[in-house]
Amino acid sequence: MDNYEKITELGRRRGFMWPAFELYGGAAGFYDYGPLGATLKRRIEDTWRQFFVIQEGFAEIEAPTIGVEGIFQASGHLSGFSDPLTGCKECKEVYRADHLIKHIIEVPDALSNEEIYKVIQENEVACPECGGELSEVYEFNLMFKTMIGPGNKTQGYLRPETAQGMFINFPRLLRYFRDSLPFAAVQIGKSYRNEISPRQGVIRLREFTQAEAEIFIDPRDKTHPKFDQVKDISMKFYSQAAQEKGEPEEMTFGEAVGRGIVAHQTLAYYVARTYQFLLAVGVSPERLRFRQHKSDEMAHYAADCWDAEVLLDHLGWIEIVGVADRTDYDLKAHAAQSKVSLTVFVHYDQPVKRKKLVVKPDMKALGPRFKGQAKTVAEALKAMSVEDLKGDKIIVQVGGEPVEIDPSLVSYETVVEEIRGEEIVPHVIEPSFGIDRIVYTVMDHSFYEDVVDGEPRSVLKFNSKVAPVDVAILPLMDRDVLVKPSKAVLDGLRSRGIRVDYDTSGSIGRRYRRNDEVGTPYCVTIDYETLEQGTVTIRDRDSMKQVKLDAQRLIGVLEELLAGDRKFLDAGVPVVALAAKEQ
RNA sequence: GCGCUGAUAGUGUAGCGGUUAUCACUAGGCGUUGCCAACGCCUAAACUCGGGUUCGAAUCCCGAUCAGCGCACCA
């Protein structure tokens, strides 16, 4: 049994995660998070909010998970996200239909499915495996389709990424941020992809959670004001060059940008923030690297892209975050599709003065004369230069015919206008996090087993920032005299918002093990000394050491321990193992 | 989607034509136990689903679903 099996088994058994719909036979690619898993996931998302919403000042929004067709026409998901497939009627093998005719047609992408099938038939393309006949070409789109309202009139799709919700809200977000760059919006939510073959538990799901930030920046300046704060952090960079050698290179962010390994400061800054976030939730730096996309795997519009990859038991290196410079691709695509300009007006430091010719056709005279053509004539006149206008007669082309216009019908003047700025399309830096994969990674990287007094012990060494249970209250014995004060302690901690579990079942050692297995950082025992001297014992998950302290101080001390503001051995009087005391 | 392998209590498993469906752990109760998976007694809990073969199917056959692995896919 490898760790992967142990962790998935523990996840099922102790209430972290399991395949969904088990009661009805299940469906591949869907998972439930149980009581502990849902809390772990929520706390990881909350830590993400701490980093990106609170510390970076990004705006969190919530857009629908269903989108209308236009969005995905613009984003490319409707065309690019679907593949034409064909199958062999003999051996049932499935192929990309367009790939099979690459040698016949130069640009098979441009063909419809019917056309591809026609090419296959006319050229007698057969199954490359067995030579059998190929079936008709059908579309497999990775988006879930649905109807909006009755009557099949409006086609909707479940979003394949949360990003589009930020792009299409660009105009409102821009107003919200008072028309200036840079600004950013984030979304944490479900996305849906109808994967052909979901595998590996929570790693490849059909419904999954993303946390994405879209950071809109001025393309002319990709430095970052806070880059100094991260420039000395050192990390494993697995750049394109390093991948040639097969060995990641450890260096600081300052060096990575200086040597041109990361495209610019802003991208590097968010890679650094991603790195800090991952460490904060408990990803092991030894099993983490940032891999740069190779030029051939990078989306054609992306300027640079770095994936955070983690090493997982049994699964190998898995991508959990992508940080990309998507340039102006998305905003331009939506502007073209929606016919709405998605730009920011950027003010110049100094207004630029420029001479401009203003042509004023006399529409009162031109209108009756040209009727329906009048507008075309006026437009042609406005486009003319001074040279064209200052002669005795003016000739314009209307529908290919030269038409003479009397100069008295056209006035013009040269004015000096001040240009105070220009409309620019921002570039977008996108850190995109796969939350489900991060949740599993935190479990994998937190898991370890050791042997205590000849007995095995499994531990999830969760950071107290993300642990689903903060503290377990354990009466030493399940007796009324101990249960009553334990319940009082329980209520006291709960009223302070601490996540507390209460367990009286089985021996104290068994209960410690149970809590180790789900990663509870601290256990508090209530014993007979609590009754006599008013003390309680805190037991530390990682060292298994214990301290005794006055029960009055418990809440404050626990809060400090959980926040990382106090060392465990300073929390009270260290307890020597009881067995030793007896002797 | 294709191929191979598999599916039995909460978990891990035994059984491979006729069993009261095995065992361990876990869980619940009682007793005992004074700080790291102690012990005793008791209790609860399963053959993935649908067809077929057979007097009789957890067991054999077919199909579906799910899972693992390989192929393909992964904008």
XYZ file of C-alpha atoms (C1' of nucleotides) in Angstrom:
658
model
C 0.000 0.000 0.000
C 1.629 3.266 -1.053
C 0.937 6.672 0.437
C -1.525 7.512 -2.324
C -3.676 4.560 -1.308
C -3.254 5.341 2.374
C -4.282 8.951 1.910
C -7.295 8.234 -0.292
C -8.369 5.518 2.136
C -7.927 7.864 5.098
C -9.812 10.518 3.157
C -12.787 8.203 2.674
C -12.743 6.757 6.164
C -12.299 9.903 8.193
C -14.524 12.253 6.230
C -12.260 14.236 3.898
C -13.331 13.195 0.387
C -14.851 10.341 -1.579
C -16.377 9.662 -5.018
C -19.787 11.321 -5.390
C -23.145 9.630 -5.945
C -21.995 6.309 -4.450
C -25.582 5.491 -3.506
C -26.514 5.469 -7.199
C -23.452 3.796 -8.601
C -21.291 6.885 -8.917
C -20.182 8.969 -11.881
C -16.578 9.405 -12.885
C -15.080 12.824 -12.292
C -17.203 13.962 -9.355
C -16.138 14.014 -5.716
C -17.756 14.874 -2.420
C -15.906 16.713 0.308
C -16.924 15.429 3.721
C -17.005 17.309 7.026
C -13.227 17.549 7.385
C -12.457 17.916 3.676
C -14.943 20.729 3.156
C -13.443 22.590 6.111
C -9.875 22.009 4.948
C -10.796 23.251 1.485
C -12.612 26.292 2.872
C -9.631 27.217 5.034
C -7.279 26.908 2.067
C -9.598 29.184 0.100
C -9.673 31.612 3.022
C -5.888 31.667 3.120
C -5.961 32.407 -0.601
C -8.292 35.334 0.145
C -5.846 36.546 2.782
C -3.104 36.623 0.158
C -4.872 37.927 -2.904
C -8.011 39.740 -1.814
C -6.822 41.297 1.431
C -3.080 41.722 0.964
C -3.105 42.510 -2.771
C -6.367 44.448 -2.693
C -7.975 42.503 -5.512
C -11.767 42.583 -5.803
C -13.608 39.341 -5.305
C -16.648 38.904 -7.494
C -19.145 36.136 -8.144
C -20.405 35.528 -11.652
C -22.830 32.833 -12.857
C -21.456 29.368 -13.485
C -23.572 29.187 -16.639
C -22.557 31.362 -19.546
C -24.219 32.354 -22.795
C -22.860 31.309 -26.160
C -21.172 34.605 -27.060
C -18.722 34.358 -24.191
C -17.369 31.070 -25.407
C -17.347 32.085 -29.047
C -15.052 34.916 -28.005
C -12.948 32.888 -25.592
C -12.406 30.174 -28.163
C -13.839 27.448 -26.007
C -16.584 26.634 -28.507
C -14.229 25.978 -31.386
C -10.911 25.244 -29.742
C -12.296 23.265 -26.866
C -13.947 20.670 -29.046
C -12.361 18.043 -31.201
C -13.663 16.267 -34.273
C -13.446 12.546 -33.583
C -13.873 9.461 -35.708
C -13.764 5.812 -34.749
C -12.750 2.604 -36.464
C -15.762 0.390 -37.109
C -13.580 -2.713 -36.830
C -11.286 -2.268 -33.830
C -13.196 0.602 -32.137
C -10.106 2.759 -31.837
C -10.913 6.515 -31.680
C -8.910 9.168 -33.560
C -8.780 12.895 -33.989
C -10.389 13.124 -37.424
C -8.515 16.278 -38.396
C -5.182 14.638 -37.563
C -5.888 11.777 -39.971
C -6.171 14.074 -42.971
C -3.307 16.429 -42.135
C -1.244 15.024 -45.004
C -4.097 15.676 -47.480
C -5.493 19.021 -46.351
C -3.168 21.730 -45.131
C -5.571 23.403 -42.722
C -8.055 20.761 -41.590
C -9.186 23.054 -38.760
C -11.124 25.119 -41.269
C -13.307 22.200 -42.381
C -16.659 21.214 -40.947
C -17.169 17.706 -39.651
C -19.061 16.741 -42.809
C -16.246 18.067 -44.952
C -13.635 16.161 -42.983
C -15.662 12.968 -43.394
C -15.956 13.655 -47.129
C -12.170 13.985 -47.375
C -11.770 10.715 -45.461
C -14.141 8.917 -47.821
C -12.795 10.406 -51.034
C -9.209 9.591 -50.115
C -10.123 6.211 -48.648
C -8.432 7.027 -45.354
C -8.582 3.904 -43.204
C -7.889 3.041 -39.589
C -4.128 3.391 -39.010
C -4.218 0.453 -36.617
C -6.154 -2.243 -38.458
C -7.081 -0.733 -41.814
C -10.803 -0.851 -40.983
C -13.448 1.584 -42.156
C -13.875 4.845 -40.234
C -17.156 6.114 -38.828
C -18.753 9.492 -39.439
C -17.022 12.443 -37.844
C -18.634 13.716 -34.670
C -17.875 16.602 -32.395
C -16.712 16.120 -28.859
C -16.900 19.376 -26.948
C -15.468 19.540 -23.477
C -18.107 21.997 -22.323
C -21.350 20.911 -20.667
C -24.279 22.240 -22.655
C -27.610 23.298 -21.192
C -30.752 25.198 -22.159
C -31.595 28.571 -20.714
C -35.368 28.806 -20.336
C -37.948 26.701 -22.197
C -38.028 26.161 -25.922
C -34.361 25.495 -26.603
C -33.998 29.075 -27.762
C -30.972 30.103 -25.772
C -28.055 27.750 -25.519
C -26.006 27.951 -22.350
C -22.771 26.324 -21.248
C -21.347 25.569 -17.846
C -18.211 27.657 -17.566
C -14.958 25.789 -18.199
C -13.013 28.404 -16.214
C -13.907 31.260 -13.884
C -11.679 33.682 -15.811
C -14.271 34.727 -18.396
C -16.499 36.121 -15.633
C -13.821 38.679 -14.881
C -13.081 39.542 -18.527
C -16.694 40.194 -19.476
C -17.171 42.400 -16.429
C -14.212 44.525 -17.418
C -16.175 47.779 -18.057
C -17.935 47.673 -14.666
C -14.786 46.679 -12.831
C -12.890 49.493 -14.519
C -15.503 52.024 -13.274
C -15.346 50.457 -9.815
C -11.597 51.044 -9.769
C -12.120 54.665 -10.900
C -10.897 54.203 -14.465
C -7.282 53.503 -13.684
C -4.760 50.719 -13.979
C -3.652 48.463 -12.518
C -6.567 46.648 -10.947
C -7.605 43.059 -10.505
C -10.611 40.880 -9.884
C -10.711 37.370 -8.503
C -13.177 34.564 -8.317
C -13.242 31.357 -6.314
C -15.764 28.910 -7.660
C -16.772 25.836 -9.559
C -15.859 25.198 -13.171
C -16.907 22.338 -15.392
C -15.215 20.326 -18.117
C -16.653 17.170 -19.582
C -13.322 15.343 -19.529
C -13.043 12.319 -21.776
C -11.475 10.229 -19.079
C -11.316 11.584 -15.516
C -8.656 9.798 -13.485
C -6.712 9.897 -10.274
C -9.397 10.922 -7.831
C -9.554 14.592 -7.216
C -6.727 15.400 -9.659
C -8.875 15.343 -12.791
C -12.506 16.226 -12.121
C -15.458 17.163 -14.280
C -16.617 19.650 -11.642
C -13.790 21.384 -9.856
C -12.936 24.520 -7.917
C -10.722 27.249 -9.269
C -9.350 30.359 -7.669
C -8.353 32.761 -10.398
C -7.126 36.324 -10.450
C -7.170 38.521 -13.531
C -4.757 41.388 -13.046
C -5.177 44.177 -15.590
C -1.996 46.130 -16.132
C -0.598 48.823 -18.389
C 1.252 46.927 -21.143
C 3.866 49.669 -21.423
C 5.120 49.144 -17.894
C 5.439 45.640 -16.509
C 7.518 46.536 -13.483
C 5.890 45.964 -10.107
C 6.026 48.445 -7.198
C 6.315 45.692 -4.597
C 8.849 43.577 -6.472
C 11.549 44.580 -3.961
C 9.642 42.688 -1.278
C 10.106 39.382 -3.118
C 13.335 39.840 -5.045
C 15.486 38.066 -2.445
C 13.272 35.004 -2.122
C 14.986 31.944 -3.496
C 13.118 29.178 -5.305
C 13.502 26.314 -7.776
C 13.001 27.626 -11.304
C 12.511 24.964 -13.941
C 12.956 27.218 -16.930
C 12.870 26.208 -20.585
C 16.662 26.053 -20.535
C 16.703 24.115 -17.256
C 14.267 21.587 -18.696
C 16.731 20.907 -21.506
C 19.194 19.884 -18.820
C 16.515 18.175 -16.743
C 17.476 19.968 -13.534
C 15.663 22.936 -11.920
C 17.834 25.882 -10.963
C 17.668 27.483 -7.532
C 17.880 31.286 -7.649
C 16.276 34.449 -6.335
C 13.405 36.196 -8.095
C 15.641 39.204 -8.571
C 18.128 37.075 -10.442
C 15.402 35.327 -12.468
C 14.089 38.629 -13.775
C 17.576 40.089 -14.153
C 18.673 37.191 -16.346
C 15.468 37.345 -18.377
C 14.348 33.908 -17.236
C 11.003 35.270 -16.077
C 9.633 37.754 -18.613
C 9.080 40.695 -16.272
C 8.688 41.887 -12.679
C 4.911 41.696 -12.525
C 4.760 38.083 -13.633
C 7.630 37.238 -11.275
C 5.935 39.032 -8.398
C 2.801 36.907 -8.723
C 4.828 33.737 -9.124
C 6.485 34.709 -5.836
C 3.157 35.364 -4.152
C 1.927 32.007 -5.420
C 5.036 30.403 -3.947
C 4.409 32.073 -0.575
C 0.772 31.033 -0.599
C 1.569 27.406 -1.354
C 4.098 27.250 1.482
C 1.601 28.912 3.834
C -1.035 26.220 3.294
C 1.483 23.430 3.756
C 2.944 22.498 0.380
C 6.464 21.180 0.898
C 9.126 23.327 -0.805
C 11.189 20.175 -1.452
C 8.379 18.761 -3.575
C 7.509 21.996 -5.375
C 8.953 23.575 -8.503
C 7.894 26.220 -10.978
C 8.094 25.025 -14.554
C 8.084 27.389 -17.477
C 5.909 26.417 -20.430
C 7.916 25.463 -23.472
C 7.281 27.665 -26.481
C 5.293 24.935 -28.225
C 2.969 24.239 -25.284
C 2.293 27.870 -24.462
C -0.985 29.274 -25.760
C -0.177 31.306 -28.868
C -1.197 34.577 -27.203
C 0.683 34.053 -23.949
C 3.918 35.938 -23.463
C 5.214 33.729 -20.662
C 3.707 31.087 -18.422
C 4.902 29.343 -15.262
C 3.202 26.347 -13.687
C 3.584 25.398 -10.045
C 4.116 21.652 -10.022
C 4.158 19.380 -7.000
C 5.563 15.919 -6.564
C 2.851 13.577 -5.303
C 3.243 10.010 -4.195
C 2.252 7.578 -6.952
C 1.164 10.389 -9.302
C 4.444 12.135 -10.058
C 4.708 15.835 -10.907
C 1.245 17.424 -11.097
C 0.371 20.978 -12.131
C -1.542 22.849 -9.443
C -1.218 26.515 -10.474
C -0.570 28.349 -13.728
C 0.647 31.933 -13.778
C 0.468 33.414 -17.270
C 0.868 36.715 -19.035
C -2.154 36.450 -21.356
C -1.391 39.847 -22.926
C -4.432 41.589 -24.456
C -5.825 38.433 -26.052
C -8.966 38.002 -23.951
C -10.069 41.623 -23.883
C -9.526 41.984 -27.619
C -11.469 38.810 -28.316
C -14.424 39.952 -26.206
C -14.287 43.445 -27.707
C -14.485 41.956 -31.199
C -17.304 39.573 -30.285
C -19.413 42.011 -28.244
C -18.629 45.124 -30.324
C -17.938 46.973 -27.072
C -14.605 48.675 -26.664
C -12.705 47.223 -23.713
C -10.035 49.806 -23.209
C -8.709 52.190 -20.603
C -8.104 55.846 -21.276
C -4.563 56.524 -20.193
C -3.593 60.140 -19.558
C -0.293 61.472 -20.921
C 1.987 63.322 -18.535
C 1.862 66.260 -20.986
C -1.013 66.809 -23.431
C 0.114 66.512 -27.049
C -0.913 69.324 -29.400
C -1.847 68.353 -32.933
C -3.265 70.196 -35.922
C -6.411 68.739 -37.334
C -8.533 69.488 -40.355
C -12.244 69.728 -39.666
C -14.505 69.471 -42.725
C -18.105 70.643 -42.459
C -20.324 69.669 -45.403
C -23.488 71.766 -45.799
C -25.981 69.019 -45.146
C -28.963 71.303 -45.696
C -27.983 71.497 -49.375
C -26.424 68.040 -49.782
C -29.282 66.181 -48.162
C -32.037 67.040 -50.655
C -29.634 66.645 -53.591
C -28.190 63.200 -52.794
C -30.987 61.825 -50.624
C -29.962 58.310 -49.545
C -26.403 58.874 -50.797
C -25.939 62.051 -48.755
C -24.248 60.359 -45.873
C -21.761 58.569 -48.131
C -20.918 61.858 -49.811
C -20.423 63.618 -46.480
C -18.170 60.835 -45.217
C -16.083 61.037 -48.385
C -15.748 64.789 -47.999
C -14.676 64.534 -44.369
C -11.914 62.147 -45.366
C -10.384 64.600 -47.861
C -7.274 66.621 -47.443
C -6.907 70.403 -47.707
C -5.417 69.985 -51.196
C -8.500 68.141 -52.386
C -10.851 70.747 -50.966
C -9.249 74.027 -51.924
C -9.676 73.754 -55.751
C -12.436 75.274 -57.881
C -14.378 72.111 -57.850
C -14.450 69.098 -55.590
C -14.729 65.582 -56.961
C -15.864 62.774 -54.715
C -16.376 59.141 -55.613
C -19.854 57.882 -54.821
C -20.472 54.236 -55.594
C -17.570 54.285 -58.046
C -18.977 57.325 -59.869
C -17.211 60.699 -59.736
C -19.553 63.424 -58.486
C -18.837 67.120 -58.564
C -19.568 69.176 -55.480
C -19.604 72.974 -55.431
C -16.957 74.247 -52.946
C -19.540 76.589 -51.459
C -21.260 73.601 -49.975
C -18.187 72.585 -47.995
C -16.431 74.636 -45.337
C -13.303 73.571 -43.542
C -10.868 74.840 -40.982
C -7.706 73.692 -39.282
C -7.921 73.531 -35.520
C -5.282 72.693 -32.955
C -6.504 69.986 -30.650
C -5.000 68.814 -27.424
C -4.608 65.070 -27.011
C -4.517 64.261 -23.336
C -4.096 60.538 -23.574
C -5.106 57.429 -25.449
C -7.215 54.326 -25.237
C -5.173 51.223 -24.542
C -6.076 47.583 -24.125
C -4.628 46.363 -20.814
C -2.582 43.214 -20.569
C -3.721 40.504 -18.198
C -1.624 38.547 -15.726
C -3.518 35.456 -14.654
C -2.657 33.254 -11.682
C -5.018 30.292 -11.885
C -5.214 27.831 -8.987
C -6.691 24.337 -9.011
C -8.061 24.226 -5.482
C -8.965 20.523 -5.422
C -5.451 19.571 -6.430
C -4.020 21.876 -3.786
C -6.253 20.303 -1.132
C -4.995 16.859 -2.083
C -1.392 18.102 -2.226
C -1.675 19.523 1.277
C -2.867 16.121 2.476
C -0.096 14.269 0.634
C 2.659 16.623 1.795
C 1.333 16.624 5.375
C 1.060 12.873 5.701
C 3.638 10.820 7.542
C 3.866 7.672 9.626
C 6.132 6.866 12.499
C 6.344 4.255 15.209
C 5.676 5.066 18.872
C 6.443 2.346 21.405
C 6.232 -0.235 18.657
C 2.818 1.001 17.495
C 2.347 2.763 14.144
C 1.084 6.313 14.144
C -0.264 8.183 11.091
C -0.253 11.938 11.152
C -1.505 14.705 8.924
C 0.864 17.469 9.896
C -1.494 20.299 8.901
C -0.518 23.881 9.421
C -2.890 25.300 12.055
C -4.016 27.836 9.413
C -5.772 25.078 7.470
C -6.390 22.223 9.928
C -10.085 21.314 9.924
C -10.106 20.864 13.706
C -8.073 23.284 15.838
C -8.365 21.613 19.205
C -9.788 18.393 20.627
C -11.165 18.404 24.152
C -10.560 15.042 25.787
C -11.757 14.255 29.303
C -9.240 11.807 30.680
C -12.051 9.485 31.688
C -15.659 9.371 30.547
C -16.982 10.250 34.004
C -19.424 12.934 35.019
C -16.960 14.759 37.260
C -14.646 15.221 34.278
C -17.279 15.569 31.560
C -18.907 18.618 33.151
C -15.785 20.808 33.319
C -14.813 19.529 29.849
C -18.094 20.763 28.399
C -17.463 24.135 30.010
C -14.041 24.346 28.361
C -15.613 23.214 25.063
C -18.223 25.974 25.173
C -15.631 28.552 26.137
C -13.450 27.727 23.137
C -16.393 27.562 20.740
C -17.630 30.961 21.816
C -14.247 32.322 20.688
C -14.668 30.805 17.230
C -12.152 28.009 17.711
C -12.965 24.785 15.856
C -13.236 22.247 18.632
C -13.913 18.550 18.652
C -14.989 16.643 21.738
C -14.235 12.953 22.229
C -14.717 10.684 25.231
C -14.656 7.355 23.459
C -11.851 4.897 24.120
C -8.574 5.293 25.948
C -6.755 8.588 25.914
C -4.029 7.132 23.684
C -6.574 6.021 21.118
C -8.089 9.465 21.051
C -4.678 11.072 20.525
C -4.149 8.768 17.546
C -7.540 9.565 16.092
C -6.767 13.267 16.254
C -3.246 12.842 14.852
C -4.729 11.076 11.865
C -6.969 14.025 10.954
C -4.316 16.607 11.759
C -5.669 18.274 14.904
C -2.730 20.386 16.128
C -3.587 20.375 19.858
C -5.469 18.182 22.307
C -6.584 19.437 25.699
C -7.128 16.906 28.481
C -9.235 17.542 31.533
C -8.065 15.386 34.451
C -8.447 15.129 38.215
C -5.909 17.904 38.694
C -8.326 20.148 36.826
C -10.747 19.580 39.656
C -8.157 19.917 42.409
C -5.789 22.555 41.052
C -7.624 24.088 38.103
C -5.039 23.045 35.517
C -5.470 21.500 32.084
C -2.979 19.712 29.846
C -2.257 20.650 26.228
C -0.701 17.991 24.053
C 1.175 18.914 20.877
C 0.534 16.750 17.823
C 3.998 16.966 16.295
C 6.228 16.514 19.330
C 3.653 14.555 21.391
C 4.875 16.636 24.330
C 2.547 17.998 26.983
C 2.332 21.127 29.079
C 0.125 21.907 32.046
C -1.338 25.329 32.607
C -4.049 27.106 34.510
C -7.424 26.524 32.815
C -8.106 30.285 33.026
C -5.268 30.915 30.574
C -6.281 28.182 28.126
C -8.212 30.222 25.561
C -5.589 32.930 25.243
C -2.720 30.475 25.064
C -4.473 28.324 22.444
C -5.179 31.362 20.330
C -1.509 32.292 20.435
C -0.416 28.752 19.640
C -2.821 28.513 16.698
C -1.706 31.861 15.356
C 1.925 30.783 15.649
C 2.673 33.555 18.165
C 3.837 31.256 20.950
C 6.150 28.276 21.155
C 4.550 25.156 22.522
C 7.001 24.618 25.372
C 6.359 28.194 26.538
C 2.665 27.486 26.825
C 2.850 25.992 30.300
C 4.815 23.725 32.599
C 6.226 20.753 30.646
C 4.833 17.435 31.811
C 7.282 14.603 32.343
C 5.974 11.282 31.112
C 3.744 9.893 33.793
C 5.318 6.471 33.733
C 8.616 8.089 34.724
C 6.948 9.995 37.536
C 5.516 6.881 39.118
C 8.889 5.206 39.428
C -13.494 6.580 -26.188
C -10.440 1.646 -26.743
C -7.731 -2.512 -24.233
C -6.328 -5.225 -19.666
C -7.527 -6.068 -14.437
C -10.819 -5.664 -10.564
C -15.523 -4.573 -7.429
C -17.765 -8.693 -0.611
C -19.570 -4.633 6.449
C -17.089 2.155 7.805
C -11.767 0.306 6.184
C -8.650 -3.749 4.567
C -9.825 -8.732 3.259
C -11.224 -14.599 2.918
C -14.559 -17.458 0.227
C -14.361 -18.971 -6.619
C -21.611 -23.485 -7.848
C -24.876 -25.653 -2.106
C -21.284 -21.917 4.317
C -25.563 -19.199 9.505
C -20.568 -15.363 3.972
C -14.258 -15.555 6.943
C -10.967 -12.659 9.661
C -8.778 -8.188 11.454
C -9.186 -3.254 12.352
C -12.821 0.459 13.107
C -17.442 2.103 15.355
C -21.424 1.909 19.489
C -22.709 0.034 24.734
C -21.160 -1.834 29.624
C -17.183 -2.909 32.970
C -12.140 -1.893 34.026
C -8.177 1.480 33.345
C -4.901 7.843 35.923
C -1.977 10.715 29.711
C -0.099 8.058 23.868
C -3.798 2.631 19.048
C -4.366 -1.652 26.925
C -8.052 -5.522 28.464
C -12.905 -8.353 29.096
C -18.088 -8.977 27.701
C -21.918 -7.474 24.371
C -23.772 -5.040 19.821
C -24.061 -3.110 14.794
C -22.411 -3.788 9.889
C -21.313 -6.351 3.339
C -21.656 -9.952 -1.764
C -21.982 -2.681 -7.264
C -26.421 -2.860 -10.568
C -29.453 -5.426 -14.518
C -30.160 -9.745 -17.370
C -28.926 -15.009 -18.298
C -27.255 -20.331 -17.270
C -28.597 -23.741 -13.128
C -32.782 -27.447 -8.826
C -29.444 -23.807 -6.590
C -25.054 -17.982 -8.247
C -21.089 -13.707 -4.065
C -18.913 -17.667 -7.151
C -20.108 -19.245 -14.229
C -21.787 -16.116 -18.832
C -23.485 -11.247 -21.034
C -24.323 -6.030 -20.444
C -24.028 -1.497 -17.557
C -21.663 1.461 -13.772
C -17.461 2.578 -10.972
C -12.135 2.032 -9.868
C -6.790 0.994 -11.094
C -3.244 0.559 -15.149
C -1.848 1.279 -20.500
C -3.320 3.976 -25.179
C -5.722 8.325 -26.825
C -7.227 13.177 -24.857
C -5.677 17.217 -21.495
C -7.784 24.427 -25.340
